[in-house]
Amino acid sequence: GIQVEQSPPDLILQEGANSTLRCNFSDSVNNLQWFHQNPWGQLINLFYIPSGTKQNGRLSATTVATERYSLLYISSSQTTDSGVYFCAVELPGTASKLTFGTGTRLQVTL
Amino acid sequence: DAGVTQSPTHLIKTRGQQVTLRCSPKSGHDTVSWYQQALGQGPQFIFQYYEEEERQRGNFPDRFSGHQFPNYSSELNVNALLLGDSALYLCASSLVLGLDYEQYFGPGTRLTVT
């Protein structure tokens, strides 16, 4: 089956720092989503980004489908950015079935 | 615009018992998927319902079953509970519209099996 690897697995930042999270996937995908899971377990949609670049405030994401990776940029990090970040992919022919990556655990400190 | 809702929030069951979890999709969505998230891991796909039928299924035993109602809400049933079934159960909804399948997740039900 498809492998979805995220790096780094853990990241500690000081408030105000910038970071880049990476998602590599081993097969062609139809769609890709980025989520932030808060400490209570809620998965919050960040980006739906099968290809190209999108920006939303301090966050932006880029997916290069032909090279099988996606990047999530967090600028001017805040303590509320802490949590686990997942990328999830949808394989061709598996509408709405997501395969999640290994996750990046982010801790932002004062 | 109501998001995805799940009930109950928390549940404690004993090994061998049966449990039913409930999910209401985001307004306007017609497809419901269920995921299991064990502690420290990413969510794993259990199955998906569309038009009241199971459309896709992950690598989970038959003890896991589900149902979708005409109003698109869904239930997940787990029989003969095992300690290993302890997890966060997440429901996601989406709309089959062209090729846009963006998923939205509910807050989850945390199941503890003792």
PDB file of C-alpha atoms in Angstrom:
ATOM      1  CA  GLY A   1       0.000   0.000   0.000  1.00  0.00           C
ATOM      2  CA  ILE A   2       0.918   3.646  -0.191  1.00  0.00           C
ATOM      3  CA  GLN A   3       3.454   5.016   2.292  1.00  0.00           C
ATOM      4  CA  VAL A   4       2.930   8.522   3.657  1.00  0.00           C
ATOM      5  CA  GLU A   5       5.890   9.783   5.634  1.00  0.00           C
ATOM      6  CA  GLN A   6       6.072  13.092   7.473  1.00  0.00           C
ATOM      7  CA  SER A   7       9.108  14.923   8.766  1.00  0.00           C
ATOM      8  CA  PRO A   8      10.249  15.914  11.229  1.00  0.00           C
ATOM      9  CA  PRO A   9       8.370  13.652  13.677  1.00  0.00           C
ATOM     10  CA  ASP A  10       8.787  16.173  16.486  1.00  0.00           C
ATOM     11  CA  LEU A  11       9.480  19.894  16.466  1.00  0.00           C
ATOM     12  CA  ILE A  12       9.923  22.416  19.278  1.00  0.00           C
ATOM     13  CA  LEU A  13       9.812  26.109  18.383  1.00  0.00           C
ATOM     14  CA  GLN A  14       9.928  29.366  20.223  1.00  0.00           C
ATOM     15  CA  GLU A  15       6.997  31.654  19.666  1.00  0.00           C
ATOM     16  CA  GLY A  16       7.567  33.776  16.587  1.00  0.00           C
ATOM     17  CA  ALA A  17       9.737  31.245  14.747  1.00  0.00           C
ATOM     18  CA  ASN A  18       8.979  29.852  11.293  1.00  0.00           C
ATOM     19  CA  SER A  19       8.862  26.177  10.313  1.00  0.00           C
ATOM     20  CA  THR A  20       8.396  23.850   7.362  1.00  0.00           C
ATOM     21  CA  LEU A  21       6.719  20.458   7.657  1.00  0.00           C
ATOM     22  CA  ARG A  22       7.119  17.886   4.895  1.00  0.00           C
ATOM     23  CA  CYS A  23       4.883  15.084   3.620  1.00  0.00           C
ATOM     24  CA  ASN A  24       6.241  12.487   1.181  1.00  0.00           C
ATOM     25  CA  PHE A  25       4.008   9.913  -0.467  1.00  0.00           C
ATOM     26  CA  SER A  26       5.005   6.866  -2.436  1.00  0.00           C
ATOM     27  CA  ASP A  27       2.286   6.747  -5.119  1.00  0.00           C
ATOM     28  CA  SER A  28       0.236   9.082  -7.271  1.00  0.00           C
ATOM     29  CA  VAL A  29      -2.660  10.621  -5.378  1.00  0.00           C
ATOM     30  CA  ASN A  30      -5.862  12.349  -6.384  1.00  0.00           C
ATOM     31  CA  ASN A  31      -6.091  14.667  -3.423  1.00  0.00           C
ATOM     32  CA  LEU A  32      -4.163  15.762  -0.353  1.00  0.00           C
ATOM     33  CA  GLN A  33      -5.304  17.465   2.835  1.00  0.00           C
ATOM     34  CA  TRP A  34      -3.430  18.980   5.772  1.00  0.00           C
ATOM     35  CA  PHE A  35      -4.961  18.827   9.251  1.00  0.00           C
ATOM     36  CA  HIS A  36      -4.086  20.181  12.677  1.00  0.00           C
ATOM     37  CA  GLN A  37      -5.141  17.945  15.558  1.00  0.00           C
ATOM     38  CA  ASN A  38      -5.567  19.943  18.737  1.00  0.00           C
ATOM     39  CA  PRO A  39      -4.954  18.515  22.232  1.00  0.00           C
ATOM     40  CA  TRP A  40      -8.635  17.526  22.494  1.00  0.00           C
ATOM     41  CA  GLY A  41      -8.425  15.366  19.385  1.00  0.00           C
ATOM     42  CA  GLN A  42     -10.313  17.584  16.955  1.00  0.00           C
ATOM     43  CA  LEU A  43      -8.962  17.444  13.406  1.00  0.00           C
ATOM     44  CA  ILE A  44      -9.074  20.914  11.931  1.00  0.00           C
ATOM     45  CA  ASN A  45      -8.918  21.380   8.173  1.00  0.00           C
ATOM     46  CA  LEU A  46      -5.996  23.506   7.090  1.00  0.00           C
ATOM     47  CA  PHE A  47      -5.689  22.941   3.352  1.00  0.00           C
ATOM     48  CA  TYR A  48      -7.230  20.864   0.598  1.00  0.00           C
ATOM     49  CA  ILE A  49      -4.369  20.968  -1.864  1.00  0.00           C
ATOM     50  CA  PRO A  50      -3.961  18.266  -4.529  1.00  0.00           C
ATOM     51  CA  SER A  51      -1.488  20.520  -6.341  1.00  0.00           C
ATOM     52  CA  GLY A  52      -0.163  24.058  -6.364  1.00  0.00           C
ATOM     53  CA  THR A  53       0.165  26.585  -3.556  1.00  0.00           C
ATOM     54  CA  LYS A  54      -2.384  28.022  -1.148  1.00  0.00           C
ATOM     55  CA  GLN A  55      -2.118  30.526   1.677  1.00  0.00           C
ATOM     56  CA  ASN A  56      -4.318  31.191   4.668  1.00  0.00           C
ATOM     57  CA  GLY A  57      -3.007  33.820   7.054  1.00  0.00           C
ATOM     58  CA  ARG A  58       0.243  32.641   8.643  1.00  0.00           C
ATOM     59  CA  LEU A  59      -0.042  29.227   7.006  1.00  0.00           C
ATOM     60  CA  SER A  60       0.698  28.221   3.461  1.00  0.00           C
ATOM     61  CA  ALA A  61       1.033  24.895   1.671  1.00  0.00           C
ATOM     62  CA  THR A  62       2.558  23.664  -1.549  1.00  0.00           C
ATOM     63  CA  THR A  63       1.985  20.291  -3.206  1.00  0.00           C
ATOM     64  CA  VAL A  64       4.192  19.061  -6.058  1.00  0.00           C
ATOM     65  CA  ALA A  65       2.203  16.012  -7.132  1.00  0.00           C
ATOM     66  CA  THR A  66       4.655  14.974  -9.868  1.00  0.00           C
ATOM     67  CA  GLU A  67       7.440  14.729  -7.256  1.00  0.00           C
ATOM     68  CA  ARG A  68       5.128  13.231  -4.592  1.00  0.00           C
ATOM     69  CA  TYR A  69       5.547  15.675  -1.763  1.00  0.00           C
ATOM     70  CA  SER A  70       3.769  18.491   0.017  1.00  0.00           C
ATOM     71  CA  LEU A  71       5.051  21.203   2.342  1.00  0.00           C
ATOM     72  CA  LEU A  72       3.263  23.104   5.095  1.00  0.00           C
ATOM     73  CA  TYR A  73       4.775  26.427   6.145  1.00  0.00           C
ATOM     74  CA  ILE A  74       3.998  28.003   9.496  1.00  0.00           C
ATOM     75  CA  SER A  75       5.223  31.560   9.968  1.00  0.00           C
ATOM     76  CA  SER A  76       5.383  33.585  13.198  1.00  0.00           C
ATOM     77  CA  SER A  77       4.320  30.549  15.227  1.00  0.00           C
ATOM     78  CA  GLN A  78       2.044  30.957  18.249  1.00  0.00           C
ATOM     79  CA  THR A  79       1.432  28.690  21.236  1.00  0.00           C
ATOM     80  CA  THR A  80      -1.995  27.872  19.804  1.00  0.00           C
ATOM     81  CA  ASP A  81      -0.226  26.242  16.836  1.00  0.00           C
ATOM     82  CA  SER A  82       0.877  23.411  19.145  1.00  0.00           C
ATOM     83  CA  GLY A  83      -0.512  19.973  18.381  1.00  0.00           C
ATOM     84  CA  VAL A  84      -0.063  17.283  15.765  1.00  0.00           C
ATOM     85  CA  TYR A  85      -0.067  18.045  12.053  1.00  0.00           C
ATOM     86  CA  PHE A  86      -1.184  15.336   9.655  1.00  0.00           C
ATOM     87  CA  CYS A  87      -1.174  15.149   5.913  1.00  0.00           C
ATOM     88  CA  ALA A  88      -3.642  12.713   4.380  1.00  0.00           C
ATOM     89  CA  VAL A  89      -3.892  11.502   0.803  1.00  0.00           C
ATOM     90  CA  GLU A  90      -6.612  10.018  -1.350  1.00  0.00           C
ATOM     91  CA  LEU A  91      -5.584   7.367  -3.843  1.00  0.00           C
ATOM     92  CA  PRO A  92      -7.099   7.223  -7.343  1.00  0.00           C
ATOM     93  CA  GLY A  93     -10.320   5.204  -7.341  1.00  0.00           C
ATOM     94  CA  THR A  94     -10.835   5.485  -3.577  1.00  0.00           C
ATOM     95  CA  ALA A  95     -13.114   8.499  -3.359  1.00  0.00           C
ATOM     96  CA  SER A  96     -13.069  10.123   0.076  1.00  0.00           C
ATOM     97  CA  LYS A  97     -10.895   7.415   1.675  1.00  0.00           C
ATOM     98  CA  LEU A  98      -7.951   9.122   3.347  1.00  0.00           C
ATOM     99  CA  THR A  99      -4.627   7.524   4.204  1.00  0.00           C
ATOM    100  CA  PHE A 100      -2.925   9.542   6.924  1.00  0.00           C
ATOM    101  CA  GLY A 101       0.738  10.265   7.331  1.00  0.00           C
ATOM    102  CA  THR A 102       2.834   9.577  10.392  1.00  0.00           C
ATOM    103  CA  GLY A 103       2.285  13.078  11.800  1.00  0.00           C
ATOM    104  CA  THR A 104       4.504  15.893  13.079  1.00  0.00           C
ATOM    105  CA  ARG A 105       4.122  16.831  16.737  1.00  0.00           C
ATOM    106  CA  LEU A 106       4.731  20.583  17.160  1.00  0.00           C
ATOM    107  CA  GLN A 107       5.277  22.336  20.467  1.00  0.00           C
ATOM    108  CA  VAL A 108       5.524  26.119  20.497  1.00  0.00           C
ATOM    109  CA  THR A 109       7.001  27.606  23.657  1.00  0.00           C
ATOM    110  CA  LEU A 110       7.022  31.162  25.021  1.00  0.00           C
TER     111      LEU A 110
ATOM    112  CA  ASP B   1     -23.672  25.993   9.076  1.00  0.00           C
ATOM    113  CA  ALA B   2     -23.600  22.965  11.400  1.00  0.00           C
ATOM    114  CA  GLY B   3     -20.388  20.980  11.317  1.00  0.00           C
ATOM    115  CA  VAL B   4     -19.962  17.257  11.876  1.00  0.00           C
ATOM    116  CA  THR B   5     -21.299  16.150  15.242  1.00  0.00           C
ATOM    117  CA  GLN B   6     -20.667  12.918  17.139  1.00  0.00           C
ATOM    118  CA  SER B   7     -22.115  11.301  20.219  1.00  0.00           C
ATOM    119  CA  PRO B   8     -21.315  10.359  22.852  1.00  0.00           C
ATOM    120  CA  THR B   9     -18.108  12.266  23.655  1.00  0.00           C
ATOM    121  CA  HIS B  10     -16.704   9.591  25.934  1.00  0.00           C
ATOM    122  CA  LEU B  11     -17.671   5.998  26.593  1.00  0.00           C
ATOM    123  CA  ILE B  12     -16.411   3.263  28.903  1.00  0.00           C
ATOM    124  CA  LYS B  13     -17.269  -0.359  28.115  1.00  0.00           C
ATOM    125  CA  THR B  14     -16.238  -3.788  29.319  1.00  0.00           C
ATOM    126  CA  ARG B  15     -14.610  -6.472  27.175  1.00  0.00           C
ATOM    127  CA  GLY B  16     -17.190  -8.508  25.271  1.00  0.00           C
ATOM    128  CA  GLN B  17     -19.819  -5.772  25.264  1.00  0.00           C
ATOM    129  CA  GLN B  18     -21.230  -4.029  22.226  1.00  0.00           C
ATOM    130  CA  VAL B  19     -21.138  -0.289  21.485  1.00  0.00           C
ATOM    131  CA  THR B  20     -22.900   2.087  19.080  1.00  0.00           C
ATOM    132  CA  LEU B  21     -21.430   5.447  18.094  1.00  0.00           C
ATOM    133  CA  ARG B  22     -23.349   8.104  16.201  1.00  0.00           C
ATOM    134  CA  CYS B  23     -22.460  10.758  13.663  1.00  0.00           C
ATOM    135  CA  SER B  24     -24.344  13.547  11.899  1.00  0.00           C
ATOM    136  CA  PRO B  25     -22.607  14.888   8.798  1.00  0.00           C
ATOM    137  CA  LYS B  26     -21.958  18.501   7.921  1.00  0.00           C
ATOM    138  CA  SER B  27     -25.002  20.169   6.431  1.00  0.00           C
ATOM    139  CA  GLY B  28     -25.294  19.335   2.728  1.00  0.00           C
ATOM    140  CA  HIS B  29     -22.902  16.362   2.850  1.00  0.00           C
ATOM    141  CA  ASP B  30     -23.976  12.897   1.746  1.00  0.00           C
ATOM    142  CA  THR B  31     -20.983  10.651   2.481  1.00  0.00           C
ATOM    143  CA  VAL B  32     -19.819   9.519   5.918  1.00  0.00           C
ATOM    144  CA  SER B  33     -16.518   7.801   6.715  1.00  0.00           C
ATOM    145  CA  TRP B  34     -15.373   6.349  10.034  1.00  0.00           C
ATOM    146  CA  TYR B  35     -11.784   6.267  11.314  1.00  0.00           C
ATOM    147  CA  GLN B  36     -10.106   4.725  14.353  1.00  0.00           C
ATOM    148  CA  GLN B  37      -7.207   6.564  15.959  1.00  0.00           C
ATOM    149  CA  ALA B  38      -5.153   4.663  18.525  1.00  0.00           C
ATOM    150  CA  LEU B  39      -3.048   6.647  20.959  1.00  0.00           C
ATOM    151  CA  GLY B  40       0.003   8.166  19.286  1.00  0.00           C
ATOM    152  CA  GLN B  41      -0.983   7.103  15.775  1.00  0.00           C
ATOM    153  CA  GLY B  42      -2.733   8.592  12.783  1.00  0.00           C
ATOM    154  CA  PRO B  43      -6.372   7.799  12.010  1.00  0.00           C
ATOM    155  CA  GLN B  44      -7.055   4.506  10.208  1.00  0.00           C
ATOM    156  CA  PHE B  45      -9.962   4.171   7.758  1.00  0.00           C
ATOM    157  CA  ILE B  46     -12.690   1.759   8.901  1.00  0.00           C
ATOM    158  CA  PHE B  47     -15.419   2.144   6.263  1.00  0.00           C
ATOM    159  CA  GLN B  48     -17.485   4.617   4.290  1.00  0.00           C
ATOM    160  CA  TYR B  49     -21.202   4.979   3.639  1.00  0.00           C
ATOM    161  CA  TYR B  50     -22.889   6.601   0.664  1.00  0.00           C
ATOM    162  CA  GLU B  51     -26.553   6.303  -0.333  1.00  0.00           C
ATOM    163  CA  GLU B  52     -27.128   4.096   2.734  1.00  0.00           C
ATOM    164  CA  GLU B  53     -24.649   1.458   1.559  1.00  0.00           C
ATOM    165  CA  GLU B  54     -21.123   0.575   2.583  1.00  0.00           C
ATOM    166  CA  ARG B  55     -19.005   1.744  -0.339  1.00  0.00           C
ATOM    167  CA  GLN B  56     -15.470   1.089   0.878  1.00  0.00           C
ATOM    168  CA  ARG B  57     -13.968  -0.802   3.783  1.00  0.00           C
ATOM    169  CA  GLY B  58     -10.565  -0.772   5.417  1.00  0.00           C
ATOM    170  CA  ASN B  59      -8.740  -3.627   7.086  1.00  0.00           C
ATOM    171  CA  PHE B  60     -11.082  -4.085  10.042  1.00  0.00           C
ATOM    172  CA  PRO B  61     -12.856  -7.283  11.170  1.00  0.00           C
ATOM    173  CA  ASP B  62     -16.577  -7.936  10.760  1.00  0.00           C
ATOM    174  CA  ARG B  63     -17.074  -7.003  14.414  1.00  0.00           C
ATOM    175  CA  PHE B  64     -17.112  -3.458  13.047  1.00  0.00           C
ATOM    176  CA  SER B  65     -20.324  -2.673  11.215  1.00  0.00           C
ATOM    177  CA  GLY B  66     -22.259   0.413  10.315  1.00  0.00           C
ATOM    178  CA  HIS B  67     -25.356   1.962   8.949  1.00  0.00           C
ATOM    179  CA  GLN B  68     -26.372   5.129   7.164  1.00  0.00           C
ATOM    180  CA  PHE B  69     -29.869   6.566   7.487  1.00  0.00           C
ATOM    181  CA  PRO B  70     -31.925   8.443   4.859  1.00  0.00           C
ATOM    182  CA  ASN B  71     -30.964  11.764   6.498  1.00  0.00           C
ATOM    183  CA  TYR B  72     -27.260  10.808   5.892  1.00  0.00           C
ATOM    184  CA  SER B  73     -26.461  10.338   9.588  1.00  0.00           C
ATOM    185  CA  SER B  74     -24.543   7.203  10.463  1.00  0.00           C
ATOM    186  CA  GLU B  75     -23.839   4.700  13.203  1.00  0.00           C
ATOM    187  CA  LEU B  76     -20.750   2.631  13.925  1.00  0.00           C
ATOM    188  CA  ASN B  77     -21.310  -0.603  15.824  1.00  0.00           C
ATOM    189  CA  VAL B  78     -18.579  -2.674  17.410  1.00  0.00           C
ATOM    190  CA  ASN B  79     -19.400  -6.125  18.803  1.00  0.00           C
ATOM    191  CA  ALA B  80     -17.439  -8.315  21.218  1.00  0.00           C
ATOM    192  CA  LEU B  81     -15.229  -5.442  22.337  1.00  0.00           C
ATOM    193  CA  LEU B  82     -11.528  -6.086  22.876  1.00  0.00           C
ATOM    194  CA  LEU B  83      -9.076  -4.057  24.929  1.00  0.00           C
ATOM    195  CA  GLY B  84      -7.407  -3.111  21.635  1.00  0.00           C
ATOM    196  CA  ASP B  85     -10.569  -1.370  20.483  1.00  0.00           C
ATOM    197  CA  SER B  86      -9.834   1.449  22.925  1.00  0.00           C
ATOM    198  CA  ALA B  87      -9.295   4.488  20.706  1.00  0.00           C
ATOM    199  CA  LEU B  88     -10.642   7.784  19.446  1.00  0.00           C
ATOM    200  CA  TYR B  89     -13.307   7.135  16.813  1.00  0.00           C
ATOM    201  CA  LEU B  90     -13.643   9.897  14.262  1.00  0.00           C
ATOM    202  CA  CYS B  91     -16.404  10.492  11.789  1.00  0.00           C
ATOM    203  CA  ALA B  92     -15.816  12.473   8.619  1.00  0.00           C
ATOM    204  CA  SER B  93     -18.257  13.751   6.040  1.00  0.00           C
ATOM    205  CA  SER B  94     -17.898  14.912   2.465  1.00  0.00           C
ATOM    206  CA  LEU B  95     -19.934  15.688  -0.610  1.00  0.00           C
ATOM    207  CA  VAL B  96     -19.653  13.668  -3.786  1.00  0.00           C
ATOM    208  CA  LEU B  97     -19.471  16.577  -6.167  1.00  0.00           C
ATOM    209  CA  GLY B  98     -17.289  16.134  -9.187  1.00  0.00           C
ATOM    210  CA  LEU B  99     -13.840  15.271  -7.859  1.00  0.00           C
ATOM    211  CA  ASP B 100     -13.974  17.501  -4.775  1.00  0.00           C
ATOM    212  CA  TYR B 101     -13.953  15.167  -1.796  1.00  0.00           C
ATOM    213  CA  GLU B 102     -12.686  17.438   0.967  1.00  0.00           C
ATOM    214  CA  GLN B 103     -13.289  15.694   4.285  1.00  0.00           C
ATOM    215  CA  TYR B 104     -14.511  17.405   7.461  1.00  0.00           C
ATOM    216  CA  PHE B 105     -14.113  15.645  10.806  1.00  0.00           C
ATOM    217  CA  GLY B 106     -16.202  15.583  13.934  1.00  0.00           C
ATOM    218  CA  PRO B 107     -14.799  15.965  17.467  1.00  0.00           C
ATOM    219  CA  GLY B 108     -14.641  12.206  17.966  1.00  0.00           C
ATOM    220  CA  THR B 109     -15.823   9.663  20.526  1.00  0.00           C
ATOM    221  CA  ARG B 110     -13.204   8.417  22.948  1.00  0.00           C
ATOM    222  CA  LEU B 111     -13.889   4.741  23.713  1.00  0.00           C
ATOM    223  CA  THR B 112     -12.218   3.002  26.634  1.00  0.00           C
ATOM    224  CA  VAL B 113     -12.570  -0.782  26.942  1.00  0.00           C
ATOM    225  CA  THR B 114     -11.736  -2.236  30.361  1.00  0.00           C
TER     226      THR B 114
END
